[in-house]
Short mmCIF file of C-alpha atoms in Angstrom, two decimals:
data_model
loop_
_atom_site.label_atom_id
_atom_site.label_comp_id
_atom_site.label_asym_id
_atom_site.label_seq_id
_atom_site.Cartn_x
_atom_site.Cartn_y
_atom_site.Cartn_z
CA MET J 1 0.00 0.00 0.00
CA LYS J 2 1.40 3.39 -0.95
CA ASN J 3 1.45 6.39 1.37
CA THR J 4 -0.40 9.61 0.53
CA SER J 5 2.68 11.34 -0.88
CA LEU J 6 3.27 8.56 -3.41
CA ALA J 7 -0.39 8.64 -4.45
CA ILE J 8 -0.26 12.43 -4.93
CA ASN J 9 2.97 12.07 -6.90
CA ASP J 10 1.44 9.41 -9.20
CA PHE J 11 -1.51 11.74 -9.80
CA LEU J 12 0.57 14.84 -10.54
CA GLU J 13 3.10 13.04 -12.72
CA GLN J 14 0.26 12.18 -15.10
CA ILE J 15 -1.03 15.76 -15.02
CA TYR J 16 2.41 17.29 -15.68
CA ARG J 17 3.10 14.85 -18.50
CA ARG J 18 -0.04 16.07 -20.26
CA LEU J 19 0.55 19.74 -19.48
CA ASP J 20 4.05 19.47 -20.92
CA GLN J 21 2.39 18.48 -24.19
CA SER J 22 -0.10 21.40 -23.92
CA LEU J 23 -2.94 18.94 -23.36
CA GLU J 24 -5.77 19.01 -20.83
CA THR J 25 -6.63 16.28 -18.35
CA GLN J 26 -10.11 15.67 -17.03
CA ALA J 27 -9.89 14.45 -13.44
CA ILE J 28 -12.92 13.06 -11.63
CA PHE J 29 -12.71 12.80 -7.83
CA LEU J 30 -15.18 10.06 -6.90
CA ASP J 31 -17.02 10.16 -3.60
CA PHE J 32 -18.53 6.88 -2.43
CA SER J 33 -21.47 7.21 -0.03
CA LYS J 34 -20.40 5.69 3.31
CA ALA J 35 -17.78 3.67 1.46
CA PHE J 36 -16.38 1.66 4.38
CA ASP J 37 -19.85 0.99 5.80
CA THR J 38 -21.34 -0.52 2.64
CA ILE J 39 -18.79 -3.23 1.85
CA ASN J 40 -20.65 -6.48 1.17
CA HIS J 41 -18.95 -9.30 3.09
CA ASP J 42 -19.89 -12.06 0.62
CA ILE J 43 -18.51 -10.07 -2.33
CA LEU J 44 -15.33 -9.25 -0.40
CA LEU J 45 -14.72 -12.89 0.53
CA GLY J 46 -15.38 -13.91 -3.09
CA LYS J 47 -12.73 -11.46 -4.27
CA LEU J 48 -10.26 -12.82 -1.73
CA ARG J 49 -10.80 -16.28 -3.22
CA PHE J 50 -10.29 -14.86 -6.71
CA TYR J 51 -6.97 -13.36 -5.57
CA ASN J 52 -5.90 -16.83 -4.32
CA PHE J 53 -6.06 -16.18 -0.59
CA ASN J 54 -5.94 -19.58 1.10
CA ASP J 55 -8.91 -20.98 3.03
CA SER J 56 -7.37 -20.30 6.42
CA ALA J 57 -6.84 -16.60 5.63
CA ILE J 58 -10.39 -16.26 4.28
CA LYS J 59 -11.87 -17.93 7.38
CA LEU J 60 -9.83 -15.61 9.60
CA ILE J 61 -11.05 -12.50 7.77
CA LYS J 62 -14.63 -13.82 7.79
CA SER J 63 -14.38 -14.30 11.54
CA TYR J 64 -12.95 -10.79 11.86
CA LEU J 65 -15.93 -9.28 9.99
CA THR J 66 -18.85 -11.29 11.40
CA ASN J 67 -20.69 -11.10 14.73
CA ARG J 68 -19.87 -7.42 15.20
CA LYS J 69 -22.39 -5.27 17.02
CA GLN J 70 -22.91 -1.55 17.49
CA PHE J 71 -24.99 0.83 19.58
CA VAL J 72 -25.48 4.57 19.96
CA LYS J 73 -24.90 6.45 23.21
CA ILE J 74 -26.08 10.02 23.78
CA GLU J 75 -25.07 11.25 27.22
CA SER J 76 -26.49 8.58 29.55
CA GLN J 77 -28.93 7.09 27.06
CA GLU J 78 -27.93 3.96 25.13
CA SER J 79 -29.65 2.21 22.25
CA THR J 80 -30.00 -1.56 21.97
CA LEU J 81 -27.23 -3.60 20.35
CA LYS J 82 -27.63 -4.23 16.63
CA SER J 83 -25.65 -6.69 14.51
CA ILE J 84 -23.50 -5.33 11.70
CA SER J 85 -23.89 -7.22 8.44
CA LEU J 86 -22.04 -4.80 6.14
CA GLY J 87 -18.84 -2.77 6.11
CA VAL J 88 -15.31 -3.01 7.40
CA PRO J 89 -14.18 -1.51 10.73
CA GLN J 90 -13.05 2.10 10.36
CA GLY J 91 -9.99 3.24 12.24
CA SER J 92 -8.48 -0.22 12.02
CA VAL J 93 -5.32 -1.29 10.19
CA LEU J 94 -7.19 -3.82 8.05
CA GLY J 95 -10.09 -1.52 7.10
CA PRO J 96 -8.40 0.47 4.30
CA LEU J 97 -6.57 -2.64 3.03
CA LEU J 98 -9.79 -4.66 2.75
CA PHE J 99 -11.49 -1.74 1.01
CA LEU J 100 -8.64 -1.51 -1.51
CA ILE J 101 -8.94 -5.24 -2.21
CA TYR J 102 -12.68 -4.73 -2.67
CA ILE J 103 -12.25 -2.00 -5.33
CA ASN J 104 -9.04 -3.34 -6.86
CA ASP J 105 -10.76 -4.64 -10.01
CA LEU J 106 -12.29 -1.21 -10.68
CA VAL J 107 -9.22 -0.46 -12.82
CA ASN J 108 -10.35 -3.14 -15.30
CA VAL J 109 -13.72 -1.54 -15.97
CA SER J 110 -12.63 0.98 -18.60
CA PRO J 111 -9.31 1.50 -20.42
CA ALA J 112 -10.35 5.12 -21.06
CA PHE J 113 -9.36 6.08 -17.52
CA ASN J 114 -6.15 6.12 -15.55
CA TYR J 115 -6.87 5.29 -11.92
CA ILE J 116 -5.50 6.54 -8.62
CA LEU J 117 -6.86 4.37 -5.79
CA PHE J 118 -6.16 5.31 -2.18
CA ALA J 119 -8.80 3.77 0.09
CA ASP J 120 -12.01 5.70 -0.54
CA ASP J 121 -10.17 8.54 -2.33
CA THR J 122 -10.55 7.26 -5.87
CA ASN J 123 -9.71 9.38 -8.92
CA LEU J 124 -10.30 8.86 -12.62
CA LEU J 125 -8.06 10.63 -15.13
CA CYS J 126 -9.25 10.88 -18.72
CA ASP J 127 -7.21 12.08 -21.69
CA ASN J 128 -10.14 12.29 -24.10
CA HIS J 129 -13.30 13.97 -22.81
CA LEU J 130 -15.36 12.56 -25.72
CA PHE J 131 -15.43 9.17 -23.97
CA THR J 132 -15.87 10.30 -20.37
CA GLN J 133 -19.67 10.32 -20.21
CA SER J 134 -20.13 6.87 -21.74
CA GLU J 135 -17.24 5.29 -19.84
CA LEU J 136 -18.46 6.73 -16.56
CA VAL J 137 -21.65 4.73 -17.05
CA LYS J 138 -19.49 1.58 -16.88
CA ILE J 139 -18.06 2.78 -13.56
CA GLN J 140 -21.61 3.25 -12.26
CA GLU J 141 -22.57 -0.25 -13.40
CA TRP J 142 -19.54 -1.69 -11.61
CA CYS J 143 -20.54 0.18 -8.45
CA CYS J 144 -24.08 -1.20 -8.65
CA ALA J 145 -22.76 -4.74 -9.11
CA ASN J 146 -20.51 -4.29 -6.08
CA LYS J 147 -23.20 -2.55 -4.00
CA LEU J 148 -21.35 0.78 -3.80
CA ILE J 149 -23.03 4.13 -4.39
CA ILE J 150 -21.37 7.16 -5.99
CA ASN J 151 -22.43 10.37 -4.28
CA PHE J 152 -22.64 12.71 -7.27
CA SER J 153 -23.42 15.74 -5.08
CA LYS J 154 -19.89 15.45 -3.63
CA THR J 155 -18.13 13.98 -6.66
CA GLN J 156 -16.21 16.72 -8.47
CA GLN J 157 -14.15 17.17 -11.59
CA ILE J 158 -11.29 19.50 -12.48
CA ILE J 159 -10.03 20.21 -15.98
CA PHE J 160 -6.27 20.58 -15.53
CA ARG J 161 -4.85 22.86 -18.20
CA ASN J 162 -2.29 25.55 -18.89
CA PRO J 163 -3.60 29.00 -17.86
CA GLN J 164 -3.04 30.51 -21.30
CA LYS J 165 -5.04 27.82 -23.07
CA ARG J 166 -8.70 28.61 -23.75
CA ILE J 167 -11.13 25.70 -23.60
CA GLN J 168 -14.88 25.31 -23.72
CA LEU J 169 -15.95 23.94 -20.34
CA ASP J 170 -19.28 22.97 -21.87
CA ASN J 171 -17.46 20.20 -23.74
CA TYR J 172 -16.54 18.60 -20.41
CA GLU J 173 -19.90 18.78 -18.71
CA ILE J 174 -21.25 15.52 -17.30
CA GLN J 175 -24.76 15.10 -16.00
CA ASP J 176 -24.99 15.57 -12.20
CA LEU J 177 -21.25 16.29 -12.00
CA LYS J 178 -20.01 19.82 -11.36
CA ILE J 179 -16.76 21.31 -12.64
CA VAL J 180 -14.72 23.09 -9.96
CA ASP J 181 -11.48 25.06 -10.09
CA HIS J 182 -9.98 23.36 -7.02
CA CYS J 183 -10.57 20.53 -4.56
CA LYS J 184 -8.71 18.69 -1.81
CA PHE J 185 -7.02 15.37 -2.54
CA LEU J 186 -5.32 13.53 0.33
CA GLY J 187 -4.76 16.75 2.25
CA VAL J 188 -3.39 18.83 -0.66
CA VAL J 189 -5.64 21.36 -2.41
CA LEU J 190 -5.22 20.92 -6.16
CA ASP J 191 -6.28 23.62 -8.61
CA GLN J 192 -6.90 23.64 -12.35
CA HIS J 193 -3.62 25.42 -13.20
CA CYS J 194 -1.43 23.66 -10.59
CA ARG J 195 -0.53 26.95 -8.92
CA PHE J 196 -1.39 25.61 -5.42
CA ASN J 197 -2.54 29.08 -4.37
CA PHE J 198 -5.55 27.71 -2.46
CA HIS J 199 -3.37 25.23 -0.56
CA ILE J 200 -0.72 27.81 0.36
CA GLU J 201 -3.30 30.37 1.47
CA GLY J 202 -4.72 27.64 3.72
CA ILE J 203 -1.31 27.03 5.30
CA ILE J 204 -0.80 30.75 5.88
CA HIS J 205 -4.19 30.96 7.58
CA LYS J 206 -3.33 28.02 9.87
CA ILE J 207 0.06 29.55 10.79
CA SER J 208 -1.60 32.90 11.58
CA PHE J 209 -3.99 31.13 13.94
CA LEU J 210 -1.15 29.21 15.62
CA LEU J 211 0.89 32.39 16.10
CA MET J 212 -1.85 33.80 18.32
CA MET J 213 -1.25 30.83 20.61
CA PHE J 214 2.53 31.23 20.33
CA ARG J 215 2.39 34.89 21.41
CA PHE J 216 0.63 33.80 24.57
CA LEU J 217 3.00 30.89 25.24
CA THR J 218 6.18 33.01 25.00
CA ARG J 219 5.28 34.42 28.40
CA PHE J 220 5.93 31.03 29.97
CA PHE J 221 8.49 29.20 27.80
CA ASP J 222 12.08 29.84 26.79
CA GLU J 223 13.39 30.03 23.22
CA LYS J 224 14.39 26.36 23.03
CA THR J 225 10.92 25.20 24.07
CA MET J 226 9.30 27.59 21.58
CA VAL J 227 11.44 26.10 18.79
CA ASN J 228 10.21 22.64 19.82
CA LEU J 229 6.64 23.94 19.67
CA TYR J 230 7.35 25.32 16.19
CA TYR J 231 8.37 21.84 15.04
CA SER J 232 5.33 20.30 16.75
CA PHE J 233 2.62 22.64 15.45
CA ILE J 234 3.83 24.73 12.47
CA TYR J 235 6.43 22.53 10.79
CA PRO J 236 3.99 19.65 9.97
CA HIS J 237 1.83 22.06 7.94
CA LEU J 238 4.91 23.21 6.01
CA ILE J 239 6.37 19.83 5.15
CA TYR J 240 3.23 17.92 4.19
CA GLY J 241 3.12 17.78 0.41
CA ILE J 242 5.82 20.45 0.00
CA GLU J 243 7.46 18.20 -2.62
CA PHE J 244 4.48 19.09 -4.82
CA TRP J 245 3.21 22.55 -3.85
CA GLY J 246 6.78 23.84 -3.38
CA HIS J 247 6.80 24.43 -7.15
CA ALA J 248 4.25 27.23 -6.67
CA PRO J 249 4.93 30.72 -8.09
CA GLU J 250 7.52 32.79 -6.24
CA TYR J 251 5.01 35.34 -4.93
CA LEU J 252 3.14 32.57 -3.08
CA ILE J 253 6.33 31.11 -1.62
CA SER J 254 7.29 34.63 -0.49
CA LYS J 255 4.03 34.86 1.44
CA LEU J 256 4.92 31.68 3.28
CA LEU J 257 8.41 33.02 4.03
CA ILE J 258 6.80 36.10 5.57
CA SER J 259 4.70 33.81 7.80
CA GLN J 260 7.84 31.92 8.81
CA LYS J 261 9.58 35.19 9.71
CA LYS J 262 6.59 36.20 11.83
CA ALA J 263 6.93 32.89 13.68
CA LEU J 264 10.65 33.47 14.25
CA ARG J 265 10.02 36.96 15.64
CA VAL J 266 7.52 35.51 18.10
CA ILE J 267 9.93 32.74 19.13
CA VAL J 268 12.88 35.09 19.80
CA LYS J 269 10.60 37.89 21.10
CA GLN J 270 11.52 40.46 18.47
CA PRO J 271 9.24 43.36 17.45
CA PRO J 272 7.36 43.27 14.11
CA ASN J 273 9.36 44.25 10.99
CA SER J 274 12.70 43.68 12.75
CA HIS J 275 15.46 41.99 10.75
CA ILE J 276 15.13 38.26 11.41
CA SER J 277 16.61 36.35 8.43
CA HIS J 278 19.83 35.50 10.30
CA LYS J 279 17.80 33.62 12.92
CA PHE J 280 16.96 30.87 10.43
CA ASN J 281 20.57 29.70 10.61
CA ASP J 282 20.92 30.36 14.35
CA LEU J 283 17.85 28.27 15.20
CA LYS J 284 18.43 25.78 12.37
CA ILE J 285 14.92 26.36 11.02
CA MET J 286 15.00 25.99 7.24
CA PRO J 287 13.42 28.83 5.24
CA ILE J 288 10.69 27.58 2.95
CA SER J 289 12.77 27.47 -0.26
CA MET J 290 15.51 25.43 1.40
CA LEU J 291 12.94 23.18 3.04
CA PHE J 292 11.44 22.49 -0.38
CA LYS J 293 14.81 21.41 -1.81
CA PHE J 294 15.54 19.29 1.26
CA ARG J 295 12.23 17.43 1.18
CA LEU J 296 12.29 17.06 -2.60
CA VAL J 297 15.70 15.37 -2.59
CA ILE J 298 14.71 13.19 0.39
CA PHE J 299 11.55 12.10 -1.44
CA TYR J 300 13.48 11.34 -4.62
CA ASN J 301 16.10 9.32 -2.75
CA ARG J 302 13.64 7.42 -0.57
CA HIS J 303 10.85 6.71 -3.03
CA VAL J 304 11.76 7.35 -6.66
CA LEU J 305 15.19 5.70 -6.77
CA SER J 306 13.94 2.72 -4.75
CA ILE J 307 11.31 1.73 -7.35
CA LYS J 308 12.73 -0.69 -9.91
CA ASP J 309 10.34 0.55 -12.62
CA ASN J 310 12.06 3.92 -12.41
CA TYR J 311 15.56 2.62 -13.12
CA ASN J 312 15.33 3.28 -16.83
CA LEU J 313 14.37 6.89 -16.03
CA THR J 314 17.06 7.50 -13.42
CA GLU J 315 20.13 5.71 -14.76
CA LYS J 316 22.40 7.15 -17.41
CA ASP J 317 22.71 5.23 -20.64
CA HIS J 318 26.37 4.76 -19.74
CA GLN J 319 28.68 5.55 -16.83
CA MET J 320 31.46 7.16 -18.88
CA VAL J 321 32.45 10.62 -17.62
CA THR J 322 31.52 13.16 -20.28
CA ARG J 323 30.89 16.89 -20.25
CA LYS J 324 27.17 16.13 -20.45
CA ASN J 325 26.97 13.97 -17.33
CA LEU J 326 29.93 15.34 -15.34
CA LYS J 327 27.72 17.92 -13.57
CA ASN J 328 24.69 15.68 -13.08
CA PRO J 329 25.11 11.88 -13.19
CA ILE J 330 21.33 11.37 -12.96
CA LYS J 331 19.37 10.94 -16.17
CA THR J 332 16.48 13.40 -16.59
CA ILE J 333 13.48 13.26 -18.88
CA LYS J 334 13.05 15.62 -21.80
CA ILE J 335 10.59 18.43 -21.11
CA LYS J 336 9.14 21.31 -23.10
CA SER J 337 7.49 23.57 -20.52
CA GLU J 338 7.82 25.00 -17.02
CA LYS J 339 5.02 22.74 -15.82
CA GLY J 340 6.90 19.73 -17.16
CA LYS J 341 9.90 20.67 -15.02
CA ARG J 342 7.86 19.86 -11.95
CA SER J 343 8.15 16.16 -12.67
CA MET J 344 10.16 14.20 -10.11
CA PHE J 345 12.23 12.92 -13.01
CA PHE J 346 13.40 16.44 -13.88
CA THR J 347 13.71 18.97 -11.03
CA ALA J 348 14.17 16.40 -8.27
CA ALA J 349 16.60 14.41 -10.42
CA ASN J 350 18.66 17.52 -11.15
CA LEU J 351 18.76 18.55 -7.49
CA TYR J 352 19.70 15.04 -6.43
CA GLY J 353 22.53 14.94 -8.94
CA GLU J 354 23.85 18.32 -7.83
CA LEU J 355 23.42 17.98 -4.06
CA ALA J 356 23.38 14.34 -3.03
CA TRP J 357 24.78 11.98 -5.66
CA ASP J 358 27.82 11.20 -3.51
CA LEU J 359 25.57 10.55 -0.49
CA ARG J 360 23.44 7.90 -2.22
CA ASP J 361 24.86 4.90 -0.33
CA LEU J 362 24.33 6.37 3.15
CA PRO J 363 21.51 5.19 5.45
CA CYS J 364 18.41 7.39 5.27
CA GLY J 365 19.01 9.15 8.60
CA VAL J 366 22.64 9.95 7.83
CA PHE J 367 21.68 10.95 4.27
CA GLY J 368 19.23 13.54 5.62
CA LYS J 369 21.72 15.01 8.09
CA GLN J 370 24.46 15.29 5.46
CA LEU J 371 22.05 16.84 2.96
CA ALA J 372 20.84 19.40 5.54
CA ALA J 373 24.42 20.32 6.42
CA ARG J 374 25.22 20.78 2.73
CA LEU J 375 22.18 23.04 2.19
CA TRP J 376 23.09 25.20 5.20
CA GLU J 377 26.64 25.48 3.90
CA LEU J 378 25.38 26.64 0.49
CA CYS J 379 23.01 29.09 2.17
CA GLY J 380 25.69 30.51 4.44
#
């Protein structure tokens, strides 16, 4: 099972590949009504048999799913116990895995779509809008056969395209399905032009709210504790998905840097508008641009290079030292546009070749520390 970052990367790589060719991509973000609660146990067990699970494993999972009961409690009032005949337990380790097994054959329904499946966050990517309406009917039929219901009031679609390209949105209209300019996918707000302005504005708003708390806490805690609080409350918002939204236009990244500087002034108890840039190095808090490079190279090293299917995209055709590969020993894909440069196989590959090629054999923890030290040295 992939993590959310890998799923987002798979999604965006397909979008950037199309944008680099000046083509649009129609993305449909499916919403299943009470997805985990409507899984049919008999269908699930039948699919486990189809995937060659042995009898012992199937009996164990059947035992895990059956004879479950639930009740509702409101204050001191409790309802009677009722048996659960459908669904997989939410909040459990097995729940998402069993749901993925349940919908795994969805990808065979129509070759017109590319599929991104992550539990109940299921996306359909279509390269040719002329087939979307008819092929979506096949998806609905599959859902009916598997006793799942698509909630069309919450299902959305985005037409990803270059900002300068004019298109007729009427050509993409699907009955009961609205076209939006942005929506959230696995915690990252995606927009039709891949600017990530909605996502970054959301981060800035969260940091502004947290700084109100920080201003109060500085009365009681020293600088070291406040730095720890920064890493506990603000830093997670900055690093999640930064490998993808870190490509945003410079004016948006500058807004985030301003928010970071506000946080630093609160931590070190400096007045507004005071010079604070030197404190990034003193406190070893990476400014947003450096943090983007750091996380991008870490992601490339940990996930992209470790996938065997990517070897032909990351290895040079030969290992001879030439002027072409002396600077960057990592092979990069050919691109035509700025959007295409956002591919992990271009920008991340270039950064990895320039910053971390000689660190490639180090353990992950040591790799990160050496890379951070190198970035601080370049910044200094």
